[in-house]
């Protein structure tokens, strides 16, 4: 099942569960609340009607019972109208009914119920056709026997409360249903916004799986999915670069290895077949030895590069003083410069000797320095400069020459394998230097100088 349908089904089931829980929990609770509210309302009405139940012991003027009843009835009728939600029955101690909102038959039924529960131990009476919520007040005070007091009994049929309960519950369910439908629609909109970019991202990942890295497009969305889309796009770009470099590596490696092998094979077959003899055969053997040395150099550098890129334990970082590293580089490379008539100059900030410390594998970083310095000697016209700068961001070592510079088309691929300029050798030296610098926590870059020549910059964090 697709994710969109799963989300729709999940939201629908969630809403149904909420409605079911509301029905099971709230419906009976609503009845209890309504019953308690009705009882409180009746108690308040009874308290307000207590003055009507007061019969003076010594009336100021003679009042006939008929007149007394008429006055009280008028007041009770205004408080308890016939056919209202609350019914009232006023019973004297002699079981005489002074007032009732019920029919004579119902009134007699209430008198019988009152006889059975004169002390009002039950808050709900069972009539012939319904249950009734009952509240009563007696006068005189409760310290007197209820039988010696006039009693005002108020009741509300439970069926009326249940009707109110059902009406309120229906309204509540309508509100919940409408709110649920609105929430469901909003959730579907959000789910669509969530699922649509995921579906697009899935298609882009299929391209990655089929090695079509260059066809992967960036899915523009926000949130965590946007971050994942950015990561997939960057991953595809890196894989494309790696895949392209691997193709180029095999193409260049086969070319670099095929050229000396063809020379070796040609001279070896010529000597075997007698095509080269005497001095020519001797020259042929020299060519074979030279090409074998070249093959050995290429293979050794390829093995070294593979180890630098893959083996973790090959690097053993230690604190290195940059000034000492530069001095050793100059000592090692100086014979080559002298043989070519070049000069090498160094510039190290004075007074910062103790602060010019980086953490790297000394032997391997020295090899990277020698590779770059040797590369500069190949293209320099007169001199090479090694400059060191330091700031809060770290330490930078720049090796610059005064030659013709690097072709602009070559700059982006300069540190890839088998990429070499004019008079280059194996095309692996700068690739090895890049791996060494990066595995040491630094970065390497190359640029052309405005005054002419090229500059290679290695940046490292301070130790």
Coordinates of C-alpha atoms in Angstrom, one line a residue:
X1 CA 0.0 0.0 0.0
X2 CA 1.3 3.4 -0.9
X3 CA 2.3 5.8 1.8
X4 CA -0.5 8.3 0.9
X5 CA -3.2 5.7 1.3
X6 CA -1.6 4.5 4.6
X7 CA -1.8 8.1 5.9
X8 CA -5.4 8.5 4.8
X9 CA -6.4 5.2 6.4
X10 CA -4.5 6.1 9.6
X11 CA -6.1 9.5 9.9
X12 CA -9.6 8.1 9.3
X13 CA -9.1 5.3 11.9
X14 CA -7.8 7.9 14.4
X15 CA -10.9 10.1 13.9
X16 CA -13.2 7.1 14.3
X17 CA -11.4 6.2 17.5
X18 CA -11.8 9.7 18.8
X19 CA -15.5 9.8 18.0
X20 CA -16.0 6.3 19.6
X21 CA -14.1 7.3 22.8
X22 CA -16.1 10.5 23.0
X23 CA -19.4 8.6 22.7
X24 CA -18.4 6.0 25.3
X25 CA -16.9 8.4 27.8
X26 CA -18.8 11.7 27.4
X27 CA -22.3 10.4 26.9
X28 CA -22.8 8.9 30.4
X29 CA -20.8 11.7 31.9
X30 CA -23.1 14.2 30.3
X31 CA -26.2 12.5 31.9
X32 CA -24.5 12.7 35.3
X33 CA -23.7 16.3 34.8
X34 CA -27.2 17.2 33.7
X35 CA -28.8 15.3 36.6
X36 CA -26.6 17.0 39.1
X37 CA -27.3 20.4 37.5
X38 CA -31.1 19.8 37.6
X39 CA -30.9 18.8 41.3
X40 CA -29.0 22.0 42.1
X41 CA -31.6 24.0 40.2
X42 CA -34.4 22.4 42.1
X43 CA -32.7 22.9 45.5
X44 CA -32.3 26.6 44.7
X45 CA -36.0 26.8 43.7
X46 CA -37.0 25.0 46.9
X47 CA -35.0 27.4 49.0
X48 CA -36.6 30.3 47.3
X49 CA -40.1 28.8 47.9
X50 CA -39.5 28.2 51.7
X51 CA -41.3 31.5 52.7
X52 CA -44.5 30.2 51.1
X53 CA -44.4 27.2 53.4
X54 CA -44.4 29.4 56.5
X55 CA -47.8 29.3 58.3
X56 CA -48.0 31.8 61.2
X57 CA -49.0 30.3 64.5
X58 CA -51.0 33.4 65.6
X59 CA -52.3 35.1 62.4
X60 CA -53.0 38.8 62.8
X61 CA -56.4 38.4 61.3
X62 CA -58.5 35.4 60.7
X63 CA -57.8 33.8 57.3
X64 CA -59.9 31.0 56.0
X65 CA -58.1 27.9 54.6
X66 CA -59.5 28.6 51.2
X67 CA -58.1 32.1 51.1
X68 CA -54.7 30.8 52.4
X69 CA -54.5 28.1 49.7
X70 CA -55.5 30.6 46.9
X71 CA -52.8 33.0 47.8
X72 CA -50.1 30.3 48.0
X73 CA -51.3 28.6 44.8
X74 CA -50.9 31.9 42.9
X75 CA -47.3 32.2 44.0
X76 CA -46.5 28.6 43.4
X77 CA -48.1 28.7 39.9
X78 CA -45.7 31.5 39.0
X79 CA -42.7 29.5 40.2
X80 CA -43.9 26.1 39.0
X81 CA -46.1 26.5 35.9
X82 CA -48.0 23.4 34.8
X83 CA -46.3 21.6 31.9
X84 CA -42.9 22.9 32.8
X85 CA -39.6 21.0 33.2
X86 CA -40.0 20.8 37.0
X87 CA -43.2 19.5 38.7
X88 CA -44.0 20.4 42.3
X89 CA -46.3 18.9 44.9
X90 CA -46.9 20.6 48.3
X91 CA -48.1 18.2 50.9
X92 CA -49.1 19.0 54.5
X93 CA -48.4 16.7 57.4
X94 CA -52.0 15.4 57.3
X95 CA -51.3 14.3 53.7
X96 CA -53.4 17.1 52.4
X97 CA -52.1 18.4 49.0
X98 CA -52.1 22.1 48.9
X99 CA -50.7 22.5 45.4
X100 CA -49.7 20.2 42.5
X101 CA -48.6 20.7 38.9
X102 CA -49.5 17.1 38.2
X103 CA -52.7 15.4 37.2
X104 CA -54.8 14.1 40.1
X105 CA -53.8 10.5 39.3
X106 CA -50.1 11.5 39.2
X107 CA -50.5 13.5 42.3
X108 CA -51.9 10.5 44.2
X109 CA -49.0 8.5 42.9
X110 CA -46.5 11.0 44.3
X111 CA -48.4 10.9 47.7
X112 CA -47.9 7.2 47.8
X113 CA -44.2 7.5 46.9
X114 CA -43.8 10.1 49.6
X115 CA -45.4 7.8 52.2
X116 CA -42.8 5.1 51.3
X117 CA -39.8 7.4 51.3
X118 CA -40.9 10.1 53.7
X119 CA -37.3 10.8 54.8
X120 CA -36.1 11.1 51.2
X121 CA -33.3 8.6 51.4
X122 CA -33.5 8.2 47.5
X123 CA -32.8 11.0 45.1
X124 CA -34.6 9.2 42.3
X125 CA -38.1 7.7 42.5
X126 CA -39.5 5.1 40.2
X127 CA -42.9 5.9 39.0
X128 CA -45.3 3.8 37.0
X129 CA -44.0 5.0 33.6
X130 CA -40.7 6.8 34.3
X131 CA -38.0 7.6 36.8
X132 CA -37.9 11.0 38.5
X133 CA -35.2 13.1 39.9
X134 CA -36.5 14.3 43.3
X135 CA -35.6 17.1 45.6
X136 CA -37.6 18.2 48.7
X137 CA -37.7 20.8 51.4
X138 CA -39.7 20.6 54.6
X139 CA -40.8 23.3 57.0
X140 CA -40.2 23.6 60.0
X141 CA -36.5 22.9 60.1
X142 CA -34.9 19.5 59.7
X143 CA -34.7 19.1 63.4
X144 CA -38.4 18.4 63.4
X145 CA -39.9 15.1 62.1
X146 CA -40.7 15.3 58.4
X147 CA -44.1 14.0 59.2
X148 CA -44.8 17.1 61.3
X149 CA -43.6 19.5 58.5
X150 CA -45.2 20.8 55.3
X151 CA -43.1 19.3 52.4
X152 CA -42.5 20.8 49.0
X153 CA -41.5 18.0 46.6
X154 CA -40.0 18.9 43.2
X155 CA -39.3 16.4 40.5
X156 CA -38.2 16.2 36.9
X157 CA -38.8 13.2 34.7
X158 CA -35.5 11.4 33.9
X159 CA -36.8 11.1 30.3
X160 CA -36.6 14.9 29.9
X161 CA -33.0 15.0 31.1
X162 CA -32.2 12.1 28.7
X163 CA -33.8 14.0 25.9
X164 CA -31.6 17.0 26.8
X165 CA -28.7 14.6 27.0
X166 CA -29.4 13.2 23.6
X167 CA -29.8 16.6 22.0
X168 CA -26.6 17.9 23.5
X169 CA -24.8 14.8 22.5
X170 CA -26.0 15.1 18.9
X171 CA -24.8 18.7 18.7
X172 CA -21.5 17.7 20.2
X173 CA -21.1 14.8 17.7
X174 CA -22.0 17.1 14.9
X175 CA -19.3 19.6 16.0
X176 CA -16.8 16.8 16.5
X177 CA -17.6 15.3 13.1
X178 CA -17.4 18.7 11.3
X179 CA -14.1 19.4 13.1
X180 CA -12.9 15.9 12.3
X181 CA -13.7 16.3 8.6
X182 CA -11.9 19.7 8.6
X183 CA -8.9 18.1 10.4
X184 CA -9.0 15.2 8.0
X185 CA -8.9 17.5 5.0
X186 CA -6.1 19.5 6.5
X187 CA -4.2 16.3 7.3
X188 CA -4.6 15.1 3.8
X189 CA -3.3 18.4 2.5
X190 CA -0.3 18.1 4.8
X191 CA 0.2 14.4 3.8
X192 CA 0.2 15.4 0.2
X193 CA 2.8 18.0 0.8
X194 CA 4.8 15.4 2.6
X195 CA 4.3 12.5 0.2
X196 CA 4.7 14.3 -3.1
X197 CA 8.3 15.3 -2.5
X198 CA 9.0 11.8 -1.1
X199 CA 7.7 10.3 -4.4
X200 CA 9.9 12.7 -6.4
X201 CA 12.8 11.9 -4.2
X202 CA 12.2 8.2 -4.7
X203 CA 12.5 8.7 -8.5
X204 CA 15.8 10.6 -8.1
X205 CA 17.1 7.7 -5.9
X206 CA 16.2 5.3 -8.7
X207 CA 18.5 7.3 -10.9
X208 CA 21.3 6.9 -8.4
X209 CA 20.6 3.2 -8.2
X210 CA 21.0 3.0 -12.0
X211 CA 24.2 5.0 -11.9
X212 CA 22.6 8.0 -13.8
X213 CA 24.1 10.5 -11.3
X214 CA 24.2 13.4 -13.7
X215 CA 20.4 13.2 -14.2
X216 CA 19.6 13.6 -10.5
X217 CA 17.7 16.9 -9.9
X218 CA 17.3 18.8 -6.7
X219 CA 13.8 18.4 -5.1
X220 CA 12.9 21.8 -3.6
X221 CA 11.0 21.5 -0.4
X222 CA 11.3 22.5 3.2
X223 CA 11.8 20.8 6.5
X224 CA 13.7 17.6 7.1
X225 CA 12.7 16.2 3.7
X226 CA 14.3 19.3 2.1
X227 CA 17.5 18.5 4.0
X228 CA 17.4 14.8 2.8
X229 CA 16.8 16.0 -0.8
X230 CA 19.8 18.3 -0.5
X231 CA 21.8 15.4 0.8
X232 CA 20.7 13.1 -2.0
X233 CA 21.6 15.8 -4.6
X234 CA 25.0 16.4 -3.1
X235 CA 25.6 12.6 -2.8
X236 CA 24.7 12.2 -6.5
X237 CA 27.0 15.0 -7.4
X238 CA 29.9 13.5 -5.4
X239 CA 29.2 10.0 -6.9
X240 CA 29.1 11.5 -10.4
X241 CA 32.5 13.2 -9.8
X242 CA 33.8 9.9 -8.4
X243 CA 32.3 7.8 -11.1
X244 CA 33.7 10.2 -13.8
X245 CA 37.1 10.2 -12.1
X246 CA 37.1 6.4 -12.0
X247 CA 36.4 6.2 -15.7
X248 CA 39.1 8.8 -16.4
X249 CA 41.4 6.9 -14.0
X250 CA 41.1 3.6 -15.9
X251 CA 41.3 5.4 -19.3
X252 CA 44.4 7.4 -18.2
X253 CA 45.9 4.4 -16.4
X254 CA 45.5 2.2 -19.4
X255 CA 47.1 4.9 -21.6
X256 CA 49.9 5.6 -19.2
X257 CA 50.7 1.9 -18.8
X258 CA 50.2 1.0 -22.5
X259 CA 52.7 3.5 -23.8
X260 CA 55.8 2.1 -22.0
X261 CA 54.6 -1.5 -22.4
X262 CA 54.4 -0.9 -26.2
X263 CA 57.9 0.5 -26.2
X264 CA 59.2 -2.4 -24.2
X265 CA 57.4 -5.0 -26.3
X266 CA 58.7 -3.4 -29.6
X267 CA 62.3 -3.2 -28.6
X268 CA 62.2 -6.7 -27.0
X269 CA 60.7 -8.3 -30.2
X270 CA 63.2 -6.3 -32.3
X271 CA 66.2 -7.6 -30.4
X272 CA 64.7 -11.2 -30.4
X273 CA 64.2 -11.1 -34.2
X274 CA 67.6 -9.5 -34.9
X275 CA 66.1 -6.2 -36.1
X276 CA 68.3 -4.4 -33.5
X277 CA 71.9 -5.6 -33.2
X278 CA 75.1 -4.2 -31.8
X279 CA 74.8 -0.6 -30.7
X280 CA 71.1 -0.4 -31.6
X281 CA 70.4 -3.4 -29.4
X282 CA 72.2 -1.8 -26.5
X283 CA 70.1 1.4 -27.0
X284 CA 67.0 -0.8 -27.1
X285 CA 67.9 -2.4 -23.8
X286 CA 68.4 1.1 -22.3
X287 CA 65.0 2.1 -23.5
X288 CA 63.5 -1.1 -22.0
X289 CA 65.2 -0.4 -18.6
X290 CA 64.0 3.2 -18.7
X291 CA 60.4 2.3 -19.5
X292 CA 60.5 -0.4 -16.8
X293 CA 61.6 2.3 -14.3
X294 CA 58.8 4.5 -15.5
X295 CA 56.2 1.6 -15.1
X296 CA 57.6 0.9 -11.6
X297 CA 57.2 4.6 -10.7
X298 CA 53.6 4.7 -12.0
X299 CA 52.6 1.4 -10.2
X300 CA 54.3 2.5 -6.9
X301 CA 52.4 5.9 -7.0
X302 CA 49.1 4.2 -7.8
X303 CA 49.6 1.8 -4.9
X304 CA 50.6 4.7 -2.6
X305 CA 47.5 6.7 -3.7
X306 CA 45.2 3.7 -3.1
X307 CA 46.7 3.2 0.4
X308 CA 46.4 6.9 1.3
X309 CA 42.7 7.0 0.3
X310 CA 41.6 3.7 1.9
X311 CA 43.8 2.7 4.8
X312 CA 43.0 4.3 8.1
X313 CA 46.1 3.3 10.1
X314 CA 48.6 4.5 7.5
X315 CA 48.5 8.1 9.0
X316 CA 50.3 8.7 12.3
X317 CA 49.7 12.4 13.1
X318 CA 52.1 14.3 15.5
X319 CA 52.6 18.0 16.2
X320 CA 54.8 19.5 13.5
X321 CA 56.6 22.9 13.6
X322 CA 55.9 24.5 10.2
X323 CA 59.2 26.3 10.0
X324 CA 61.1 23.1 10.6
X325 CA 59.0 21.3 7.9
X326 CA 59.9 24.1 5.4
X327 CA 63.6 24.0 6.2
X328 CA 63.7 20.3 5.6
X329 CA 61.8 20.6 2.4
X330 CA 64.3 23.2 1.1
X331 CA 67.2 21.0 2.1
X332 CA 65.8 18.1 0.2
X333 CA 64.7 19.9 -2.9
X334 CA 67.7 22.4 -3.2
X335 CA 70.0 20.1 -5.3
X336 CA 67.2 20.0 -8.0
X337 CA 66.9 23.8 -7.9
X338 CA 70.6 24.3 -8.2
X339 CA 70.9 21.9 -11.1
X340 CA 68.2 23.9 -12.9
X341 CA 69.7 27.3 -12.0
X342 CA 66.7 28.2 -9.8
X343 CA 66.5 30.0 -6.4
X344 CA 64.2 29.2 -3.6
X345 CA 63.1 31.8 -1.0
X346 CA 61.2 31.3 2.2
X347 CA 59.1 33.7 4.3
X348 CA 58.0 32.8 7.8
X349 CA 56.4 35.3 10.3
X350 CA 59.0 36.3 12.8
X351 CA 58.3 35.8 16.5
X352 CA 55.6 33.1 15.8
X353 CA 57.8 30.0 15.8
X354 CA 56.1 28.4 18.8
X355 CA 52.6 29.2 17.4
X356 CA 53.4 27.7 13.9
X357 CA 52.4 24.1 14.8
X358 CA 50.1 21.8 13.0
X359 CA 49.1 18.1 13.5
X360 CA 49.9 15.7 10.7
X361 CA 52.0 12.7 9.6
X362 CA 55.4 14.4 9.2
X363 CA 56.9 12.0 6.6
X364 CA 53.8 12.0 4.4
X365 CA 53.3 15.8 4.6
X366 CA 57.0 16.3 3.7
X367 CA 56.3 14.1 0.6
X368 CA 53.4 16.4 -0.3
X369 CA 55.6 19.4 0.1
X370 CA 58.3 17.9 -2.1
X371 CA 55.8 16.9 -4.8
X372 CA 54.5 20.5 -5.0
X373 CA 57.9 22.1 -4.8
X374 CA 59.2 19.7 -7.4
X375 CA 56.2 20.6 -9.6
X376 CA 57.0 24.3 -9.2
X377 CA 60.7 23.6 -10.2
X378 CA 59.5 22.1 -13.4
X379 CA 57.6 25.3 -14.5
X380 CA 59.5 28.1 -12.8
X381 CA 61.5 30.6 -14.8
X382 CA 64.0 31.8 -12.1
X383 CA 62.8 31.4 -8.6
X384 CA 60.2 29.7 -6.3
X385 CA 58.8 31.3 -3.1
X386 CA 57.5 29.5 0.0
X387 CA 55.4 31.8 2.2
X388 CA 53.8 31.1 5.6
X389 CA 50.9 33.1 7.0
X390 CA 49.0 32.6 10.2
X391 CA 45.8 33.9 11.8
X392 CA 43.1 32.8 14.1
X393 CA 41.7 30.5 11.4
X394 CA 44.9 28.5 11.0
X395 CA 48.1 28.3 9.1
X396 CA 48.6 28.6 5.3
X397 CA 51.7 27.4 3.4
X398 CA 52.0 28.9 -0.2
X399 CA 54.4 27.6 -2.8
X400 CA 54.5 29.9 -5.8
X401 CA 56.6 30.0 -9.0
X402 CA 57.2 32.7 -11.7
X403 CA 56.5 30.5 -14.6
X404 CA 53.7 30.6 -17.2
X405 CA 50.9 29.6 -14.9
X406 CA 48.3 26.8 -15.2
X407 CA 45.9 26.6 -18.2
X408 CA 42.5 27.7 -17.0
X409 CA 40.8 24.6 -18.4
X410 CA 43.2 22.5 -16.3
X411 CA 42.6 24.2 -12.9
X412 CA 39.3 22.3 -12.0
X413 CA 40.8 18.9 -12.5
X414 CA 44.4 19.7 -11.4
X415 CA 44.4 17.4 -8.4
X416 CA 42.7 14.4 -10.1
X417 CA 44.6 11.3 -11.0
X418 CA 46.6 11.3 -14.2
X419 CA 45.9 14.9 -14.9
X420 CA 49.1 16.7 -15.9
X421 CA 50.2 19.7 -17.8
X422 CA 53.0 20.2 -20.3
X423 CA 56.1 18.4 -19.2
X424 CA 54.2 16.5 -16.5
X425 CA 55.3 13.0 -15.5
X426 CA 52.9 10.5 -14.1
X427 CA 50.0 12.9 -13.3
X428 CA 49.8 11.3 -9.8
X429 CA 52.0 13.7 -7.7
X430 CA 49.3 16.4 -7.1
X431 CA 46.6 13.8 -6.5
X432 CA 48.8 12.2 -3.8
X433 CA 49.5 15.6 -2.3
X434 CA 45.8 16.4 -2.2
X435 CA 45.0 13.2 -0.3
X436 CA 47.8 13.7 2.2
X437 CA 46.8 17.3 2.9
X438 CA 43.1 16.4 3.3
X439 CA 43.8 13.4 5.5
X440 CA 45.8 15.8 7.7
X441 CA 42.7 17.9 8.2
X442 CA 43.7 20.6 5.7
X443 CA 42.8 21.9 2.3
X444 CA 44.8 22.4 -0.9
X445 CA 44.0 24.7 -3.8
X446 CA 45.8 26.2 -6.8
X447 CA 45.5 29.5 -8.6
X448 CA 47.3 31.7 -11.2
X449 CA 49.0 34.8 -9.9
X450 CA 48.2 38.2 -11.5
X451 CA 52.0 38.8 -11.8
X452 CA 52.4 35.5 -13.6
X453 CA 53.1 32.0 -12.4
X454 CA 51.1 29.6 -10.2
X455 CA 50.6 29.3 -6.5
X456 CA 49.6 26.2 -4.5
X457 CA 48.1 26.9 -1.0
X458 CA 47.9 24.4 1.8
X459 CA 45.7 25.5 4.8
X460 CA 45.8 23.7 8.1
X461 CA 44.1 24.2 11.5
X462 CA 46.5 25.1 14.4
X463 CA 47.5 22.2 16.6

